[in-house]
Amino acid sequence: MRDDVASGSSDAQARLRVAGAWAGKLEVPLDTWTVANLRVEIARLAGFGADSINMICAGRILKDDAAGGGVRSLREVGIADDSKILLTRSGVQQAAAVNSEKQRADRLARIKAAVDAMAKRSSEEDDYPVDNFDIQLENQSGEKLQFSSDDDRKALVMGLMLHSKARSLLQQNLYDEALEVLAMAEEAFSLCDRKILEAVDNVALLQIDTVWSLFMLRDIARLAVARERLKKAREGLLRSHGKNLERLRVLQGGFCPELALYVRLELLEGVVAYHSGLLDAAQHSLLSAQRKFHQLQVSDEAVASLAGMGFSLTESRRALRVSGQDMQRAVDFVVDDRHRKSQKLEDDRRRQQERREQKRYGKTLGGKAVDIGKLSELASLGYNRRVAAEALKQSENDRDMALEMLLNPASLATLQVCLDCQPHQLKGPVDETALAELMSMGFDQEKAMKALQRSESTAQAIERLLQAPVGSNDDSQRPAPVTDSSGSGQDLPSRPDSPVSMELDSRDEEMEQDIAQNVTGDPLAEYDIEVHKEGEAISEYLGLLKSIRSSTSKSTINSL
């Protein structure tokens, strides 16, 4: 009851019951409070805006101003002791809430649809994708994962991408939405072969992220039964990292990137034990998490010292953490990490070039892309790459059969005729540097792009442009590319009704880009956690345990 409301012996107090959008009871002074006072008080208790609620009593909507402009007390408008007030939200607020929920549901549906589409396009059977996403799956040792079926590959890809998206939502503190996406990821993982899941630690990390979301929402009821999730996480990390983390240290060259992850895990184990009434287990886990938390604290001076060597702040903090704050080991870590990233970037570029080359040659009758390794081997013997690629296409990538075709003059002539009969194929996106170089020579941008798309090199593109008659259209005498029903995989950039074009047009590119940017390919990103929230929670729960033990001790003394 408000202190600023006049009170006296004649000011009767009435108990009102509220139901509807909020339910509860309150006592108010009927003779001095107005409808406006009641509206403000109920809105405060319900956590709503005062202008967003409607109050109904005895079938009438209560309005702040009485007819004729006068202001009447609650008793005067007909409210008595034990009156029931029905509370509703205004139409605008209800519409906003419904619209917000619809947007959230639509966003989740878009995430699931985009991930499903990307996973389908990453199929092993499709040797090169129709988009720019190249998904490579590796285990803890950096070895490429082998799948017994494409369904397993698709399930794992979906799980990984959904988990990455969920982690980005966690970083934005969108815990409710993150839980929804984590549930999708868990469902996708459940469809994958168990042996494959045991080769990676992603399912264990997902379990930790799920319980962390529940903790950040302070969902105590669900936290108390989260012990099984944390048990699965612990078992999964044990398989991946070893009993004493020895396997992880071998894989990471003796460094300890996992420390922040275990701070979060042990904090959550302590929290769950606390809410389950297991106080000794809670204290054990929390103290262990606290020790690891202190190990992760790095001094500003050490960070500044590494930054002064030309390393970024992020690199410096990560290196100091994983090296146990040993400066020399931290420097070695950053240097090795940069080399690894540079090597990965180079491998990615090489793989993209190979994919572009495979697209130019098309597929075999069996639907497979030309084997670039075998192609390079044949080209090293002096054969033209396009002719060698055609031989591999017709021989289903059988190197010996392709070589026989190249050695036989009759079959070699047949291969050349096949190439001459094929329409000129357009490659994918051109090299921007090469395009800029041609344009700087005075060539038209569109013609330069087409020349690059039809050429093996920049020099060949220049020669093509110089040989073209002035003012001619490079496409005027050439048939448009067509769909090759035999499975040779002709590129189809100009056919709007082709399957490839229809697939690209129907894609949710915005959502796919959003999901793809969360998949960093950094093997240490999962462990690179800022732990200030964990530190605060550790102190909070250790304080609660201390308070309980102190109260128990006093009770014991009193009983004695």
Coordinates of C-alpha atoms in Angstrom, one line a residue:
M1 CA 0.0 0.0 0.0
R2 CA 1.3 3.4 -1.0
D3 CA 2.6 5.8 1.7
D4 CA 1.4 8.9 -0.2
V5 CA -2.3 7.9 0.1
A6 CA -4.1 9.7 2.9
S7 CA -5.3 7.3 5.6
G8 CA -7.5 7.5 8.6
S9 CA -10.0 5.6 10.7
S10 CA -12.7 6.1 8.0
D11 CA -10.5 4.8 5.2
A12 CA -11.6 1.2 4.9
Q13 CA -9.1 -1.3 3.5
A14 CA -10.4 -3.8 1.0
R15 CA -8.9 -7.0 -0.3
L16 CA -9.2 -7.4 -4.0
R17 CA -8.7 -10.5 -6.1
V18 CA -7.0 -10.1 -9.5
A19 CA -7.2 -12.7 -12.3
G20 CA -6.5 -12.9 -16.0
A21 CA -3.2 -11.6 -17.4
W22 CA -1.8 -11.6 -13.8
A23 CA -3.2 -13.3 -10.7
G24 CA -2.9 -12.2 -7.2
K25 CA -4.4 -10.4 -4.2
L26 CA -3.8 -6.9 -2.8
E27 CA -5.3 -4.6 -0.1
V28 CA -6.2 -1.1 -1.1
P29 CA -8.0 1.9 0.6
L30 CA -11.4 2.1 -1.1
D31 CA -12.2 5.7 -0.1
T32 CA -9.0 7.5 -1.1
W33 CA -7.7 5.5 -4.1
T34 CA -9.0 6.1 -7.6
V35 CA -9.0 3.8 -10.6
A36 CA -5.8 5.4 -11.7
N37 CA -4.1 4.5 -8.4
L38 CA -5.3 0.9 -8.7
R39 CA -4.1 0.7 -12.3
V40 CA -0.6 1.8 -11.4
E41 CA -0.3 -0.6 -8.4
I42 CA -1.6 -3.6 -10.4
A43 CA 0.7 -2.8 -13.3
R44 CA 3.7 -2.6 -10.9
L45 CA 2.9 -5.9 -9.3
A46 CA 2.3 -7.6 -12.7
G47 CA 5.4 -6.0 -14.3
F48 CA 3.3 -4.5 -17.1
G49 CA 3.1 -0.9 -18.4
A50 CA 0.2 1.0 -16.8
D51 CA -1.1 2.0 -20.2
S52 CA -1.0 -1.6 -21.5
I53 CA -3.7 -3.1 -19.2
N54 CA -7.5 -3.1 -19.0
M55 CA -9.3 -3.7 -15.7
I56 CA -12.9 -5.1 -15.6
C57 CA -15.1 -5.3 -12.5
A58 CA -18.6 -6.6 -12.4
G59 CA -18.8 -6.6 -16.2
R60 CA -17.7 -2.9 -16.5
I61 CA -14.3 -1.6 -17.8
L62 CA -12.8 0.6 -15.2
K63 CA -11.7 4.0 -16.6
D64 CA -9.5 6.5 -14.9
D65 CA -11.8 9.5 -15.5
A66 CA -15.5 9.3 -14.4
A67 CA -18.3 10.6 -16.7
G68 CA -18.6 14.4 -16.5
G69 CA -14.9 14.9 -15.8
G70 CA -15.0 14.2 -12.0
V71 CA -12.7 11.8 -10.2
R72 CA -14.3 9.2 -7.9
S73 CA -12.9 6.8 -5.4
L74 CA -12.8 3.1 -5.8
R75 CA -15.9 2.7 -3.6
E76 CA -17.8 5.3 -5.6
V77 CA -17.2 3.4 -8.8
G78 CA -18.6 0.2 -7.2
I79 CA -15.6 -1.7 -6.0
A80 CA -16.1 -3.3 -2.6
D81 CA -14.3 -5.7 -0.3
D82 CA -13.4 -9.0 -2.0
S83 CA -14.3 -7.7 -5.5
K84 CA -12.7 -9.5 -8.3
I85 CA -10.8 -7.6 -11.0
L86 CA -10.2 -9.2 -14.4
L87 CA -6.9 -8.0 -15.9
T88 CA -6.3 -8.1 -19.7
R89 CA -3.6 -6.7 -21.9
S90 CA -4.5 -4.0 -24.4
G91 CA -4.9 -5.0 -28.0
V92 CA -1.7 -3.3 -29.1
Q93 CA 0.4 -5.0 -26.4
Q94 CA -1.2 -8.4 -27.2
A95 CA -0.6 -7.9 -30.9
A96 CA 3.0 -7.0 -30.2
A97 CA 3.5 -10.1 -28.0
V98 CA 1.9 -12.3 -30.7
N99 CA 3.9 -10.7 -33.4
S100 CA 7.2 -11.1 -31.4
E101 CA 6.4 -14.8 -30.9
K102 CA 5.6 -15.3 -34.5
Q103 CA 8.8 -13.6 -35.6
R104 CA 10.7 -15.9 -33.2
A105 CA 9.0 -19.0 -34.6
D106 CA 9.6 -17.9 -38.2
R107 CA 13.3 -17.2 -37.4
L108 CA 13.7 -20.7 -35.9
A109 CA 12.0 -22.2 -38.9
R110 CA 14.3 -20.4 -41.3
I111 CA 17.3 -21.6 -39.3
K112 CA 16.2 -25.2 -39.5
A113 CA 15.3 -25.0 -43.2
A114 CA 18.6 -23.2 -44.1
V115 CA 20.7 -25.8 -42.2
D116 CA 18.8 -28.7 -43.8
A117 CA 19.4 -27.2 -47.3
M118 CA 23.1 -26.6 -46.7
A119 CA 23.5 -30.2 -45.3
K120 CA 21.8 -31.7 -48.3
R121 CA 24.1 -29.8 -50.7
S122 CA 27.2 -30.9 -48.7
S123 CA 26.5 -34.5 -49.6
E124 CA 29.5 -36.7 -50.4
E125 CA 27.7 -37.7 -53.6
D126 CA 27.8 -34.1 -54.8
D127 CA 31.6 -33.7 -55.4
Y128 CA 31.2 -29.9 -55.8
P129 CA 28.4 -27.8 -54.3
V130 CA 26.2 -25.3 -56.1
D131 CA 27.1 -22.6 -53.6
N132 CA 30.3 -21.3 -52.0
F133 CA 30.2 -23.3 -48.8
D134 CA 32.7 -26.1 -48.6
I135 CA 32.2 -28.2 -45.4
Q136 CA 35.1 -30.4 -44.3
L137 CA 34.6 -32.6 -41.3
E138 CA 37.5 -33.7 -39.2
N139 CA 38.0 -35.4 -35.9
Q140 CA 40.1 -34.3 -32.9
S141 CA 43.3 -35.4 -34.6
G142 CA 42.5 -33.3 -37.7
E143 CA 41.7 -36.4 -39.8
K144 CA 38.9 -36.4 -42.3
L145 CA 35.9 -38.3 -40.9
Q146 CA 34.7 -41.4 -42.8
F147 CA 31.0 -42.1 -43.1
S148 CA 29.3 -45.3 -43.8
S149 CA 26.2 -43.5 -45.2
D150 CA 25.4 -40.1 -46.5
D151 CA 22.6 -39.8 -44.0
D152 CA 25.2 -39.9 -41.2
R153 CA 27.2 -37.1 -42.9
K154 CA 24.1 -35.0 -43.3
A155 CA 23.0 -35.5 -39.7
L156 CA 26.4 -34.5 -38.4
V157 CA 26.6 -31.5 -40.6
M158 CA 23.2 -30.3 -39.5
G159 CA 24.1 -30.8 -35.8
L160 CA 27.3 -28.9 -36.1
M161 CA 25.8 -26.0 -38.0
L162 CA 22.8 -25.7 -35.6
H163 CA 25.2 -25.9 -32.6
S164 CA 27.3 -23.1 -34.0
K165 CA 24.2 -21.0 -34.5
A166 CA 23.1 -21.7 -31.0
R167 CA 26.5 -20.6 -29.6
S168 CA 26.2 -17.3 -31.4
L169 CA 22.8 -16.8 -29.8
L170 CA 24.3 -17.6 -26.4
Q171 CA 26.9 -14.8 -27.0
Q172 CA 24.0 -12.5 -27.6
N173 CA 22.4 -13.6 -24.3
L174 CA 19.3 -15.0 -26.2
Y175 CA 19.1 -18.0 -24.0
D176 CA 15.5 -19.0 -24.7
E177 CA 16.1 -19.0 -28.5
A178 CA 19.5 -20.8 -28.0
L179 CA 17.7 -23.6 -26.2
E180 CA 15.4 -24.1 -29.1
V181 CA 18.3 -24.3 -31.6
L182 CA 20.3 -26.6 -29.2
A183 CA 17.3 -28.9 -29.1
M184 CA 17.3 -29.0 -32.9
A185 CA 21.1 -29.8 -32.9
E186 CA 20.6 -32.5 -30.4
E187 CA 17.9 -34.1 -32.5
A188 CA 20.2 -34.0 -35.6
F189 CA 23.1 -35.6 -33.7
S190 CA 20.8 -38.4 -32.5
L191 CA 20.3 -39.4 -36.1
C192 CA 24.1 -39.9 -36.6
D193 CA 26.0 -43.2 -36.1
R194 CA 27.1 -43.4 -32.5
K195 CA 30.7 -44.4 -33.5
I196 CA 31.1 -41.2 -35.5
L197 CA 29.8 -39.1 -32.5
E198 CA 32.4 -40.7 -30.3
A199 CA 35.2 -39.5 -32.5
V200 CA 34.2 -35.8 -31.8
D201 CA 33.5 -33.8 -28.7
N202 CA 30.6 -31.7 -30.1
V203 CA 27.8 -33.6 -28.4
A204 CA 29.5 -33.1 -25.0
L205 CA 29.9 -29.4 -25.7
L206 CA 26.2 -29.2 -26.7
Q207 CA 25.2 -30.8 -23.3
I208 CA 27.2 -28.2 -21.4
D209 CA 25.8 -25.3 -23.5
T210 CA 22.2 -26.6 -22.8
V211 CA 22.7 -26.6 -19.1
W212 CA 24.5 -23.3 -19.2
S213 CA 21.4 -21.8 -20.9
L214 CA 19.2 -23.2 -18.2
F215 CA 21.5 -21.7 -15.6
M216 CA 21.5 -18.3 -17.2
L217 CA 17.7 -18.3 -17.3
R218 CA 17.8 -19.4 -13.6
D219 CA 15.4 -22.3 -14.5
I220 CA 16.0 -24.1 -11.2
A221 CA 13.3 -26.8 -11.8
R222 CA 15.1 -28.0 -15.0
L223 CA 18.6 -27.4 -13.5
A224 CA 17.9 -29.8 -10.7
V225 CA 17.4 -32.6 -13.2
A226 CA 20.3 -31.7 -15.5
R227 CA 22.7 -34.1 -13.9
E228 CA 22.3 -36.6 -16.6
R229 CA 23.3 -34.1 -19.3
L230 CA 26.4 -33.1 -17.4
K231 CA 27.2 -36.8 -16.9
K232 CA 27.0 -37.4 -20.7
A233 CA 29.2 -34.3 -21.2
R234 CA 31.8 -35.6 -18.8
E235 CA 31.9 -39.0 -20.4
G236 CA 32.1 -37.5 -23.9
L237 CA 35.0 -35.2 -22.9
L238 CA 36.7 -38.2 -21.2
R239 CA 36.6 -40.1 -24.5
S240 CA 37.9 -37.1 -26.5
H241 CA 40.4 -35.7 -24.1
G242 CA 41.6 -38.6 -22.0
K243 CA 41.3 -39.2 -18.2
N244 CA 43.9 -36.6 -17.4
L245 CA 43.4 -34.6 -20.6
E246 CA 46.6 -36.3 -21.9
R247 CA 45.0 -36.9 -25.4
L248 CA 44.0 -33.3 -25.8
R249 CA 47.5 -32.1 -24.8
V250 CA 49.1 -34.4 -27.3
L251 CA 46.8 -33.1 -30.0
Q252 CA 47.4 -29.5 -29.0
G253 CA 51.2 -29.8 -28.6
G254 CA 51.2 -29.8 -24.9
F255 CA 49.0 -26.7 -24.5
C256 CA 45.8 -26.5 -22.4
P257 CA 43.0 -24.8 -24.3
E258 CA 40.3 -26.7 -22.5
L259 CA 40.7 -25.0 -19.1
A260 CA 37.8 -22.5 -19.6
L261 CA 35.5 -25.3 -20.7
Y262 CA 36.1 -27.2 -17.5
V263 CA 35.5 -24.1 -15.4
R264 CA 32.0 -23.9 -16.9
L265 CA 31.4 -27.7 -16.6
E266 CA 32.5 -27.9 -13.0
L267 CA 30.6 -24.8 -12.0
L268 CA 27.4 -26.4 -13.5
E269 CA 28.1 -29.7 -11.8
G270 CA 28.4 -27.7 -8.5
V271 CA 25.2 -25.8 -9.2
V272 CA 23.2 -28.9 -10.0
A273 CA 24.5 -30.7 -7.0
Y274 CA 23.6 -27.7 -4.8
H275 CA 20.0 -27.6 -6.0
S276 CA 19.8 -31.4 -5.6
G277 CA 20.8 -31.1 -1.9
L278 CA 24.2 -32.7 -2.4
L279 CA 26.2 -29.9 -0.6
D280 CA 29.5 -31.8 -0.2
A281 CA 29.6 -32.6 -4.0
A282 CA 28.6 -29.1 -4.8
Q283 CA 31.5 -27.6 -2.7
H284 CA 34.0 -30.1 -4.3
S285 CA 33.0 -29.1 -7.8
L286 CA 32.8 -25.4 -7.1
L287 CA 36.3 -25.3 -5.5
S288 CA 37.8 -27.2 -8.4
A289 CA 36.1 -24.7 -10.8
Q290 CA 37.4 -21.8 -8.7
R291 CA 41.0 -23.1 -8.9
K292 CA 40.8 -23.4 -12.7
F293 CA 39.2 -19.9 -12.9
H294 CA 42.2 -18.4 -11.1
Q295 CA 44.6 -20.2 -13.5
L296 CA 42.8 -18.4 -16.4
Q297 CA 43.3 -14.9 -15.0
V298 CA 46.0 -13.1 -17.0
S299 CA 47.7 -9.9 -16.0
D300 CA 47.3 -6.8 -18.1
E301 CA 51.1 -6.4 -18.1
A302 CA 51.6 -9.8 -19.7
V303 CA 48.9 -9.1 -22.4
A304 CA 50.5 -5.7 -23.1
S305 CA 53.9 -7.4 -23.4
L306 CA 52.7 -9.8 -26.0
A307 CA 50.7 -7.1 -27.8
G308 CA 53.9 -5.1 -28.0
M309 CA 55.4 -7.9 -30.1
G310 CA 52.8 -7.4 -32.7
F311 CA 50.2 -9.9 -31.6
S312 CA 46.5 -9.0 -31.2
L313 CA 44.9 -8.7 -27.8
T314 CA 42.7 -11.8 -28.5
E315 CA 45.8 -13.8 -29.6
S316 CA 47.7 -12.6 -26.5
R317 CA 45.0 -13.6 -24.0
R318 CA 44.3 -17.0 -25.6
A319 CA 48.0 -17.8 -25.8
L320 CA 48.6 -16.8 -22.1
R321 CA 45.7 -18.9 -21.0
V322 CA 46.6 -22.1 -22.9
S323 CA 50.3 -21.8 -22.0
G324 CA 49.8 -21.4 -18.3
Q325 CA 51.0 -17.8 -18.6
D326 CA 54.5 -18.9 -19.7
M327 CA 55.6 -16.0 -22.0
Q328 CA 57.9 -18.1 -24.2
R329 CA 55.3 -20.8 -24.7
A330 CA 52.7 -18.2 -25.3
V331 CA 54.8 -16.7 -28.1
D332 CA 55.4 -20.2 -29.6
F333 CA 51.7 -20.9 -29.4
V334 CA 50.8 -17.7 -31.4
V335 CA 53.4 -18.3 -34.0
D336 CA 52.3 -22.0 -34.5
D337 CA 48.6 -20.9 -34.5
R338 CA 49.3 -18.3 -37.2
H339 CA 51.2 -20.8 -39.3
R340 CA 48.4 -23.3 -38.9
K341 CA 45.8 -20.7 -40.0
S342 CA 47.9 -19.7 -42.9
Q343 CA 48.3 -23.3 -44.0
K344 CA 44.6 -23.8 -43.7
L345 CA 43.8 -20.7 -45.8
E346 CA 46.2 -22.0 -48.4
D347 CA 44.5 -25.4 -48.4
D348 CA 41.1 -23.8 -48.7
R349 CA 42.2 -21.7 -51.7
R350 CA 43.7 -24.8 -53.4
R351 CA 40.5 -26.7 -52.7
Q352 CA 38.3 -23.9 -54.1
Q353 CA 40.5 -23.8 -57.3
E354 CA 40.1 -27.5 -57.7
R355 CA 36.3 -27.2 -57.3
R356 CA 36.2 -24.5 -59.9
E357 CA 38.3 -26.7 -62.3
Q358 CA 36.0 -29.7 -61.6
K359 CA 33.0 -27.6 -62.5
R360 CA 34.5 -26.7 -65.8
Y361 CA 35.0 -30.3 -66.8
G362 CA 31.6 -31.6 -65.6
K363 CA 30.9 -35.0 -64.2
T364 CA 31.2 -38.6 -65.3
L365 CA 28.3 -40.6 -66.5
G366 CA 28.1 -42.0 -62.9
G367 CA 27.8 -38.5 -61.5
K368 CA 31.3 -38.1 -60.1
A369 CA 33.5 -35.1 -60.5
V370 CA 36.8 -35.5 -62.3
D371 CA 39.6 -36.7 -59.9
I372 CA 42.0 -33.8 -59.7
G373 CA 44.8 -35.9 -58.4
K374 CA 44.7 -38.3 -61.3
L375 CA 44.2 -35.4 -63.7
S376 CA 47.4 -33.7 -62.5
E377 CA 49.2 -37.0 -62.8
L378 CA 48.1 -37.4 -66.5
A379 CA 48.9 -33.7 -67.2
S380 CA 52.4 -34.2 -65.8
L381 CA 53.0 -36.7 -68.6
G382 CA 52.4 -33.9 -71.1
Y383 CA 48.8 -34.3 -72.0
N384 CA 46.5 -31.3 -72.3
R385 CA 44.4 -31.0 -69.1
R386 CA 41.1 -30.7 -70.9
V387 CA 41.7 -33.7 -73.0
A388 CA 42.9 -35.7 -70.0
A389 CA 39.9 -34.6 -68.0
E390 CA 37.6 -35.8 -70.8
A391 CA 39.4 -39.2 -70.7
L392 CA 38.8 -39.5 -67.0
K393 CA 35.2 -38.5 -67.4
Q394 CA 34.6 -41.2 -70.0
S395 CA 36.5 -43.8 -68.0
E396 CA 34.8 -43.0 -64.7
N397 CA 38.1 -41.8 -63.2
D398 CA 39.9 -45.0 -64.0
R399 CA 43.5 -43.8 -64.5
D400 CA 44.8 -46.8 -66.4
M401 CA 41.8 -46.8 -68.8
A402 CA 42.1 -43.0 -69.3
L403 CA 45.8 -43.4 -70.1
E404 CA 45.1 -46.1 -72.7
M405 CA 42.6 -43.7 -74.4
L406 CA 45.2 -41.0 -74.5
L407 CA 47.9 -43.3 -75.9
N408 CA 45.6 -44.6 -78.6
P409 CA 45.5 -42.1 -81.6
A410 CA 42.0 -43.1 -82.6
S411 CA 40.5 -42.7 -79.1
L412 CA 42.5 -39.5 -78.6
A413 CA 41.0 -38.0 -81.8
T414 CA 37.6 -39.1 -80.5
L415 CA 38.2 -37.3 -77.2
Q416 CA 39.2 -34.1 -79.1
V417 CA 36.0 -34.3 -81.3
C418 CA 33.9 -34.6 -78.1
L419 CA 35.5 -31.5 -76.7
D420 CA 35.0 -29.5 -79.9
C421 CA 31.4 -30.5 -80.0
Q422 CA 30.7 -29.3 -76.4
P423 CA 29.4 -25.8 -75.9
H424 CA 31.9 -23.4 -74.4
Q425 CA 31.4 -23.6 -70.7
L426 CA 31.4 -20.7 -68.3
K427 CA 33.3 -21.0 -65.0
G428 CA 32.1 -19.8 -61.7
P429 CA 33.0 -16.5 -60.1
V430 CA 36.1 -14.9 -61.7
D431 CA 39.3 -13.9 -59.9
E432 CA 38.8 -10.3 -58.9
T433 CA 42.5 -9.5 -59.2
A434 CA 42.6 -10.8 -62.7
L435 CA 39.5 -8.9 -63.6
A436 CA 40.9 -5.7 -62.3
E437 CA 44.1 -6.3 -64.3
L438 CA 42.2 -6.7 -67.5
M439 CA 40.0 -3.7 -66.9
S440 CA 43.2 -1.6 -66.2
M441 CA 44.3 -2.5 -69.7
G442 CA 41.1 -0.9 -71.1
F443 CA 39.0 -4.0 -71.7
D444 CA 35.2 -3.8 -71.1
Q445 CA 34.3 -5.4 -67.7
E446 CA 31.6 -7.7 -69.1
K447 CA 33.8 -9.0 -71.9
A448 CA 36.7 -9.4 -69.5
M449 CA 34.6 -11.5 -67.2
K450 CA 33.4 -13.7 -70.0
A451 CA 37.0 -14.1 -71.3
L452 CA 38.2 -15.1 -67.8
Q453 CA 35.3 -17.6 -67.4
R454 CA 36.3 -19.3 -70.6
S455 CA 40.0 -19.3 -70.1
E456 CA 42.5 -21.4 -68.1
S457 CA 44.6 -18.4 -67.2
T458 CA 44.8 -14.6 -67.3
A459 CA 47.2 -14.7 -70.3
Q460 CA 44.7 -16.9 -72.2
A461 CA 41.9 -14.5 -71.4
I462 CA 44.0 -11.6 -72.8
E463 CA 44.7 -13.5 -76.0
R464 CA 41.0 -14.3 -76.4
L465 CA 40.1 -10.6 -76.0
L466 CA 42.8 -9.5 -78.4
Q467 CA 41.7 -12.0 -81.1
A468 CA 38.0 -11.0 -80.8
P469 CA 36.9 -8.6 -83.7
V470 CA 36.4 -5.0 -82.6
G471 CA 32.7 -4.4 -81.5
S472 CA 31.9 -8.1 -81.7
N473 CA 29.8 -9.8 -79.1
D474 CA 31.8 -12.8 -77.8
D475 CA 28.6 -14.8 -77.4
S476 CA 27.1 -14.0 -80.8
Q477 CA 28.3 -17.2 -82.6
R478 CA 28.1 -19.5 -79.6
P479 CA 25.1 -21.6 -78.5
A480 CA 23.8 -21.1 -75.0
P481 CA 24.9 -23.7 -72.5
V482 CA 22.3 -26.5 -72.0
T483 CA 21.5 -29.1 -69.4
D484 CA 23.4 -32.3 -70.1
S485 CA 21.0 -35.1 -69.2
S486 CA 23.8 -37.6 -69.5
G487 CA 25.3 -36.4 -66.2
S488 CA 28.3 -34.6 -67.6
G489 CA 27.4 -31.6 -65.4
Q490 CA 27.5 -28.7 -67.8
D491 CA 27.5 -25.4 -65.9
L492 CA 24.1 -23.6 -66.2
P493 CA 24.5 -19.9 -65.4
S494 CA 22.1 -18.7 -68.1
R495 CA 19.2 -21.2 -67.8
P496 CA 16.8 -19.7 -65.2
D497 CA 14.7 -22.9 -65.4
S498 CA 17.6 -25.3 -64.7
P499 CA 17.6 -27.3 -61.4
V500 CA 20.7 -25.5 -60.3
S501 CA 19.3 -22.1 -60.9
M502 CA 16.0 -23.0 -59.3
E503 CA 17.8 -24.4 -56.2
L504 CA 19.9 -21.2 -55.9
D505 CA 16.9 -18.9 -56.4
S506 CA 14.9 -20.7 -53.6
R507 CA 17.7 -20.5 -51.1
D508 CA 17.5 -18.4 -48.0
E509 CA 20.9 -16.9 -48.7
E510 CA 20.7 -14.3 -45.9
M511 CA 20.2 -17.0 -43.2
E512 CA 22.7 -19.4 -44.8
Q513 CA 25.4 -16.6 -44.7
D514 CA 24.5 -15.9 -41.1
I515 CA 24.9 -19.6 -40.2
A516 CA 28.1 -20.1 -42.2
Q517 CA 29.8 -17.2 -40.6
N518 CA 29.4 -18.9 -37.2
V519 CA 31.3 -22.0 -38.4
T520 CA 34.8 -20.6 -38.0
G521 CA 36.8 -23.8 -38.6
D522 CA 38.9 -22.8 -35.6
P523 CA 39.5 -26.0 -33.5
L524 CA 40.1 -23.9 -30.4
A525 CA 37.1 -21.6 -30.7
E526 CA 34.9 -23.9 -28.6
Y527 CA 37.3 -23.6 -25.7
D528 CA 37.9 -19.9 -26.0
I529 CA 35.4 -18.8 -23.4
E530 CA 35.4 -15.6 -21.4
V531 CA 34.8 -16.7 -17.8
H532 CA 33.8 -13.6 -15.9
K533 CA 30.2 -14.8 -15.6
E534 CA 31.4 -18.2 -14.3
G535 CA 33.6 -16.4 -11.8
E536 CA 30.7 -14.5 -10.4
A537 CA 28.5 -17.6 -10.2
I538 CA 31.3 -19.6 -8.4
S539 CA 31.5 -16.9 -5.7
E540 CA 27.7 -16.7 -5.4
Y541 CA 27.2 -20.4 -4.8
L542 CA 30.2 -20.8 -2.6
G543 CA 28.7 -18.0 -0.5
L544 CA 25.4 -19.8 -0.4
L545 CA 27.1 -23.0 0.8
K546 CA 29.0 -21.0 3.5
S547 CA 25.8 -19.5 4.7
I548 CA 24.1 -22.9 4.9
R549 CA 27.0 -24.4 6.7
S550 CA 27.1 -21.4 9.1
S551 CA 23.4 -21.8 9.9
T552 CA 23.8 -25.5 10.4
S553 CA 26.7 -25.0 12.7
K554 CA 24.8 -22.5 14.8
S555 CA 21.8 -24.8 15.1
T556 CA 24.1 -27.6 16.2
I557 CA 25.6 -25.4 18.9
N558 CA 22.2 -24.3 20.1
S559 CA 21.0 -27.9 20.3
L560 CA 24.0 -28.8 22.4

